[in-house]
Amino acid sequence: MLKCRSVWKKLVPLARASSTLCRQNVRKAGLNNGRIVRAPAAQMSTGPAGGGRENQIYVVLVGAVCLGGVAYAYHTLKRDQKRHEERMAELSSRPHLRGAEKTAVPTESEPPAEEATETEAVPEPEPEAAPSPEEPSSPAPEAEAAAPGKTTEPLPADETAVEASPEEAVEPPAAPVVEPDAPVVEPDAPVVEPDAPVVEEEPAAPSEPSPVDLTEPTPAPVVESEPAATAAAETPAAEPAEPQPEVVAESGAESTPASSKVPSHTPYLLIGGGTASFAAARSIRARDPGAKVLIVTDEPDLPYMRPPLSKELWFSDDPSVTETLRFKQWNGKERSIYFQPPSFYINPEDLDSAENGGVAVLTGKKVIHMDVRGNKVKLDDNTEISYDKCLIATGGVPRNLQAIERAGEEVMKRTTLFRKIEDFISLEKVSRNIKSITIIGGGFLGSELACALGRRSTDSGLEVIQMYPEKGNMGKVLPEYLSNWTTEKVKKEGVKVISEALVKSVTCKDDKLEIQLKDGRLVKTDHIVAAVGLEPNVDLAKSAGLEVDSDFGGYRVNAELQARSNIWVAGDAACFYDIRLGRRRVEHHDHAVVSGRLAGENMTGASKPYWHQSMFWSDLGPDVGYEAIGIVDSSLPTVGVFAKATAKDTPKAATEKSGTGIRSESETEDTAVSPVASSTPTPAVEQHKDSYGKGVIFYLRDKVVVGIILWNVFNRMPIARKIIKDGEEHADLNEVAKLFNIHED
Amino acid sequence: MSSVREEGKDRIIFVTKEDHAAPSSAELVEEDPNDPYEERGLILPSGEINWNCPCLGGMASGPCGTEFKDAFSCFHYSKEEVKGSDCLEQFRAMQECMQRYPELYPQEDEKSSETDQTSQDSASAETPGLCS
């Protein structure tokens, strides 16, 4: 009805316009004629001929529009009906939640089986007792046996009960329609019968015990789906019964229980369960009250933060750290690497019905195909989820060295590509049981791991080697003098550094790995950690038709992080346009938070470009730490302004002072917490012979500051951010450095 | 005295405290208070609450997000003499919700939770299905 009306409303102005046009044409024609034949006045008036013709045309037009409207409405309803049927069929083909009942019968036959049930219902009113649960070969009794247990969809039960009655009445005429299906399930028919009386009884005897009531939902939607040809008007009622398909889905063959918990539609779909995704979820929930957000991740874990995996977790004194994944900071404050405990999230199956919405995480599922035009994705178990807005935050996969990949299984077994929780757990275990470990890679991850393991080596006697092609640690980030200084620090942490090392081949001999370098050196070790970069995950680019950037990798998105109409990308996988600094792709934690938050805002209608510059930091042991922002590329000219450092200028002291556990918090998260009083300063006072104790380093591009490193100078990021945002040319960078008060705390 | 050194394309300046004693002559662009893109604090220039403020943590987005928003909004717009005194109902609802998720909203104030134990118990007993 409403559809009809709305359609009519839409078409009326058109009708009016077209009829007016017609009338005008008629008049014009009349006028022309009038000049030649008759007086205009006569023509203008609604004389019999002209007037009649006018009216006729008008009536015809209006009539046509009416018919068109009705036809459209009918067509739409039919289509919806068909879609509903299709969805039902698909859902019923989904595995059964209750594993108790086993059946060998394929679930595809479920709907037809139910339909056949219906046809049997009327002709065979056998007053058999309702449930006969133990009939493995029959899906239908399962349906009723399952249904009593599954009472999550009680609400439309009444509705469907009401529906069922008119359906039943419609039954006999519908029976011949269903006939073609019946022969298909003939073998099942006699077995299916026990269900029949249940259906039969339901409208007749409402006084039936509850198990029967609950079986109503099961046959009812099927009842509705089946007489498609006859009861088009009934179909809107089929829609409210939508939740019922969940129950129908139960009555299928047993398989993984998780699939049946997947909602078929979610307003917000986030692909990937990492930092960017979680930040987006939070942002969406904050801005759209009652939003329902579904996160789909192929990892088994809930969203967690990655930095502690290569830093704080290694410094933990707790022997069970690999299980708890909690770590104590310098100030004693403990937290988990998980952003939120499990109670924060709701179950995927409850997402639809959650009154105030929520965030649900579907773990262990991978999105393998994306249909952008249809606004839906397909998982690796073939379930489909449709969405309104989608975020791709798939991050990346660690790169590997060709030499290692070629080397065979024995070498691969002894190699860790470090990224996830499971990598941390396995490496932690391995590092306890071996004598020598080699880290290949001199960037953030490699250096942090080397330092972390190096610290352990003092207790365990583990030999820690770090090798990389650059001249010094962080060679691609820090200017050479600082890179050299950093390398010395890393060596002091107990790491054997082999710089300018290019790996030629790796072999496994007598349970030991032999790394052959291009310059002839041979390194023998027990285990390798490869930290040679990240390959952004763009698996969905092909199916979704998304552009992949050839320079930086990752999905190409605009300044608002949008790839296509309802698709955004954030985090490591996003190659975005930074208004200030140009197109880039950033692989840092804070960027994941900032971009995830921005994507969430834009998904809820904000249309904000990437504006708030993200930062990053690194701690190479407790005495060397820096925070950085913008483009920090060692190939750019730099200007460094340094002062002498005191014991107070270490990462340890910085966290103690600000009262936050880790600096990832102080920048992006809770600042409402009152700071903890700083504890006693570090006992040993570092004597910095070398002058690079603390300072500020500016990275320049065409005389404009595009990147800043705060070297052992903390909590001044806002000033750095401001300077980058301004994008001004400063004549004397020493003056700019004054703004940072590097000599103060 | 500050000293300057050049190492290829990189310039290194060492400064003492005295060198940096004088105020900076560097000019910064004036901030536009109405910049729509800028990250905002808790209260937006329009006076509304910025629910997406990082300072709120997960409060507005968690399971008790709706209750929190109601209570906090009520408080924010309260014109009473004792601000928020007309919002007791919302705060009570929020507290009840939070008690159901002790993991997420740890009850840090032990003393008050003890004294309120009886009233809370009865309250929570009444609201099993309130916020589903």
PDB file of C-alpha atoms in Angstrom, chain B:
ATOM      1  CA  MET B   1      77.816  29.011  22.683  1.00  0.00           C
ATOM      2  CA  SER B   2      76.164  27.075  19.980  1.00  0.00           C
ATOM      3  CA  SER B   3      78.283  25.214  17.518  1.00  0.00           C
ATOM      4  CA  VAL B   4      77.382  24.139  14.071  1.00  0.00           C
ATOM      5  CA  ARG B   5      78.651  21.206  12.096  1.00  0.00           C
ATOM      6  CA  GLU B   6      77.856  19.988   8.617  1.00  0.00           C
ATOM      7  CA  GLU B   7      77.923  16.340   7.670  1.00  0.00           C
ATOM      8  CA  GLY B   8      77.015  16.182   4.037  1.00  0.00           C
ATOM      9  CA  LYS B   9      73.424  17.218   3.680  1.00  0.00           C
ATOM     10  CA  ASP B  10      72.856  17.097   7.444  1.00  0.00           C
ATOM     11  CA  ARG B  11      73.425  20.007   9.710  1.00  0.00           C
ATOM     12  CA  ILE B  12      74.091  19.576  13.406  1.00  0.00           C
ATOM     13  CA  ILE B  13      73.757  22.392  15.933  1.00  0.00           C
ATOM     14  CA  PHE B  14      74.655  22.094  19.579  1.00  0.00           C
ATOM     15  CA  VAL B  15      73.081  24.568  21.922  1.00  0.00           C
ATOM     16  CA  THR B  16      73.451  25.350  25.550  1.00  0.00           C
ATOM     17  CA  LYS B  17      70.676  26.383  27.831  1.00  0.00           C
ATOM     18  CA  GLU B  18      71.700  29.990  27.523  1.00  0.00           C
ATOM     19  CA  ASP B  19      71.523  29.826  23.759  1.00  0.00           C
ATOM     20  CA  HIS B  20      67.905  28.959  24.026  1.00  0.00           C
ATOM     21  CA  ALA B  21      67.120  31.367  26.803  1.00  0.00           C
ATOM     22  CA  ALA B  22      65.841  34.129  24.531  1.00  0.00           C
ATOM     23  CA  PRO B  23      62.289  33.685  23.265  1.00  0.00           C
ATOM     24  CA  SER B  24      61.916  32.224  19.830  1.00  0.00           C
ATOM     25  CA  SER B  25      61.585  34.455  16.816  1.00  0.00           C
ATOM     26  CA  ALA B  26      59.962  31.720  14.793  1.00  0.00           C
ATOM     27  CA  GLU B  27      56.500  32.645  13.629  1.00  0.00           C
ATOM     28  CA  LEU B  28      53.685  30.205  13.814  1.00  0.00           C
ATOM     29  CA  VAL B  29      50.476  30.504  11.849  1.00  0.00           C
ATOM     30  CA  GLU B  30      47.616  31.589  14.002  1.00  0.00           C
ATOM     31  CA  GLU B  31      45.185  28.872  14.892  1.00  0.00           C
ATOM     32  CA  ASP B  32      41.730  29.106  13.399  1.00  0.00           C
ATOM     33  CA  PRO B  33      39.304  28.320  16.229  1.00  0.00           C
ATOM     34  CA  ASN B  34      36.641  27.328  13.734  1.00  0.00           C
ATOM     35  CA  ASP B  35      38.749  24.977  11.722  1.00  0.00           C
ATOM     36  CA  PRO B  36      36.334  22.155  10.990  1.00  0.00           C
ATOM     37  CA  TYR B  37      39.049  19.626  10.393  1.00  0.00           C
ATOM     38  CA  GLU B  38      40.995  20.155  13.550  1.00  0.00           C
ATOM     39  CA  GLU B  39      40.907  17.542  16.247  1.00  0.00           C
ATOM     40  CA  ARG B  40      38.696  18.808  18.982  1.00  0.00           C
ATOM     41  CA  GLY B  41      38.708  18.400  22.679  1.00  0.00           C
ATOM     42  CA  LEU B  42      35.806  17.222  24.696  1.00  0.00           C
ATOM     43  CA  ILE B  43      33.575  20.195  23.969  1.00  0.00           C
ATOM     44  CA  LEU B  44      33.146  21.352  20.390  1.00  0.00           C
ATOM     45  CA  PRO B  45      33.108  25.057  19.513  1.00  0.00           C
ATOM     46  CA  SER B  46      29.350  24.762  19.081  1.00  0.00           C
ATOM     47  CA  GLY B  47      29.013  23.729  22.695  1.00  0.00           C
ATOM     48  CA  GLU B  48      28.176  20.136  21.935  1.00  0.00           C
ATOM     49  CA  ILE B  49      29.981  17.169  23.379  1.00  0.00           C
ATOM     50  CA  ASN B  50      32.548  15.515  21.153  1.00  0.00           C
ATOM     51  CA  TRP B  51      31.777  11.858  21.760  1.00  0.00           C
ATOM     52  CA  ASN B  52      34.702  10.856  19.639  1.00  0.00           C
ATOM     53  CA  CYS B  53      37.225  12.593  21.878  1.00  0.00           C
ATOM     54  CA  PRO B  54      40.092  10.248  22.664  1.00  0.00           C
ATOM     55  CA  CYS B  55      39.918  11.470  26.234  1.00  0.00           C
ATOM     56  CA  LEU B  56      36.681   9.581  26.733  1.00  0.00           C
ATOM     57  CA  GLY B  57      38.338   6.305  25.938  1.00  0.00           C
ATOM     58  CA  GLY B  58      35.749   3.710  25.214  1.00  0.00           C
ATOM     59  CA  MET B  59      33.038   5.200  27.399  1.00  0.00           C
ATOM     60  CA  ALA B  60      30.757   6.385  24.644  1.00  0.00           C
ATOM     61  CA  SER B  61      31.233   3.349  22.468  1.00  0.00           C
ATOM     62  CA  GLY B  62      31.023   0.429  24.859  1.00  0.00           C
ATOM     63  CA  PRO B  63      28.031  -1.597  25.954  1.00  0.00           C
ATOM     64  CA  CYS B  64      26.994   1.174  28.334  1.00  0.00           C
ATOM     65  CA  GLY B  65      27.678   3.848  25.742  1.00  0.00           C
ATOM     66  CA  THR B  66      24.064   4.888  25.394  1.00  0.00           C
ATOM     67  CA  GLU B  67      23.568   5.237  29.142  1.00  0.00           C
ATOM     68  CA  PHE B  68      26.809   7.152  29.426  1.00  0.00           C
ATOM     69  CA  LYS B  69      25.817   9.539  26.645  1.00  0.00           C
ATOM     70  CA  ASP B  70      22.411  10.145  28.198  1.00  0.00           C
ATOM     71  CA  ALA B  71      23.840  10.835  31.608  1.00  0.00           C
ATOM     72  CA  PHE B  72      26.668  12.995  30.421  1.00  0.00           C
ATOM     73  CA  SER B  73      24.497  14.984  28.002  1.00  0.00           C
ATOM     74  CA  CYS B  74      21.979  15.602  30.715  1.00  0.00           C
ATOM     75  CA  PHE B  75      24.737  16.806  32.970  1.00  0.00           C
ATOM     76  CA  HIS B  76      26.284  18.984  30.304  1.00  0.00           C
ATOM     77  CA  TYR B  77      23.059  20.792  29.495  1.00  0.00           C
ATOM     78  CA  SER B  78      21.814  20.878  33.061  1.00  0.00           C
ATOM     79  CA  LYS B  79      20.906  24.364  34.172  1.00  0.00           C
ATOM     80  CA  GLU B  80      20.261  23.499  37.765  1.00  0.00           C
ATOM     81  CA  GLU B  81      22.077  25.215  40.542  1.00  0.00           C
ATOM     82  CA  VAL B  82      23.689  21.963  41.486  1.00  0.00           C
ATOM     83  CA  LYS B  83      24.642  20.931  38.002  1.00  0.00           C
ATOM     84  CA  GLY B  84      23.414  17.489  37.200  1.00  0.00           C
ATOM     85  CA  SER B  85      21.003  17.247  40.088  1.00  0.00           C
ATOM     86  CA  ASP B  86      18.214  16.685  37.587  1.00  0.00           C
ATOM     87  CA  CYS B  87      20.087  13.815  36.038  1.00  0.00           C
ATOM     88  CA  LEU B  88      20.092  11.330  38.850  1.00  0.00           C
ATOM     89  CA  GLU B  89      17.957   8.878  36.937  1.00  0.00           C
ATOM     90  CA  GLN B  90      20.343   8.785  34.013  1.00  0.00           C
ATOM     91  CA  PHE B  91      23.365   8.428  36.234  1.00  0.00           C
ATOM     92  CA  ARG B  92      21.708   5.644  38.136  1.00  0.00           C
ATOM     93  CA  ALA B  93      20.961   3.816  34.897  1.00  0.00           C
ATOM     94  CA  MET B  94      24.538   4.299  33.795  1.00  0.00           C
ATOM     95  CA  GLN B  95      25.919   3.005  37.044  1.00  0.00           C
ATOM     96  CA  GLU B  96      23.685  -0.039  36.919  1.00  0.00           C
ATOM     97  CA  CYS B  97      24.820  -0.786  33.420  1.00  0.00           C
ATOM     98  CA  MET B  98      28.436  -0.391  34.353  1.00  0.00           C
ATOM     99  CA  GLN B  99      28.120  -2.743  37.241  1.00  0.00           C
ATOM    100  CA  ARG B 100      27.203  -5.475  34.843  1.00  0.00           C
ATOM    101  CA  TYR B 101      30.575  -5.116  33.170  1.00  0.00           C
ATOM    102  CA  PRO B 102      33.040  -4.968  36.044  1.00  0.00           C
ATOM    103  CA  GLU B 103      35.843  -5.900  33.679  1.00  0.00           C
ATOM    104  CA  LEU B 104      35.256  -2.851  31.545  1.00  0.00           C
ATOM    105  CA  TYR B 105      34.314  -0.397  34.246  1.00  0.00           C
ATOM    106  CA  PRO B 106      36.318  -1.391  37.283  1.00  0.00           C
ATOM    107  CA  GLN B 107      34.798  -0.220  40.537  1.00  0.00           C
ATOM    108  CA  GLU B 108      37.785   1.647  41.801  1.00  0.00           C
ATOM    109  CA  ASP B 109      36.109   3.355  44.718  1.00  0.00           C
ATOM    110  CA  GLU B 110      35.920   0.491  47.173  1.00  0.00           C
ATOM    111  CA  LYS B 111      34.468   2.459  50.054  1.00  0.00           C
ATOM    112  CA  SER B 112      31.489   3.853  48.245  1.00  0.00           C
ATOM    113  CA  SER B 113      30.724   0.515  46.620  1.00  0.00           C
ATOM    114  CA  GLU B 114      30.611  -1.105  50.040  1.00  0.00           C
ATOM    115  CA  THR B 115      28.236   1.383  51.549  1.00  0.00           C
ATOM    116  CA  ASP B 116      26.043   1.293  48.487  1.00  0.00           C
ATOM    117  CA  GLN B 117      26.206  -2.461  48.358  1.00  0.00           C
ATOM    118  CA  THR B 118      22.691  -3.108  49.607  1.00  0.00           C
ATOM    119  CA  SER B 119      21.036  -0.469  47.460  1.00  0.00           C
ATOM    120  CA  GLN B 120      22.997  -1.568  44.448  1.00  0.00           C
ATOM    121  CA  ASP B 121      22.165  -5.184  44.988  1.00  0.00           C
ATOM    122  CA  SER B 122      18.473  -4.486  45.107  1.00  0.00           C
ATOM    123  CA  ALA B 123      18.746  -2.156  42.147  1.00  0.00           C
ATOM    124  CA  SER B 124      20.638  -4.643  40.046  1.00  0.00           C
ATOM    125  CA  ALA B 125      18.203  -7.339  41.019  1.00  0.00           C
ATOM    126  CA  GLU B 126      15.431  -5.228  39.605  1.00  0.00           C
ATOM    127  CA  THR B 127      17.073  -4.633  36.306  1.00  0.00           C
ATOM    128  CA  PRO B 128      17.961  -7.977  34.818  1.00  0.00           C
ATOM    129  CA  GLY B 129      16.574  -7.189  31.422  1.00  0.00           C
ATOM    130  CA  LEU B 130      16.839  -3.413  31.288  1.00  0.00           C
ATOM    131  CA  CYS B 131      19.731  -2.945  28.967  1.00  0.00           C
ATOM    132  CA  SER B 132      19.746  -6.021  26.809  1.00  0.00           C
TER     133      SER B 132
END
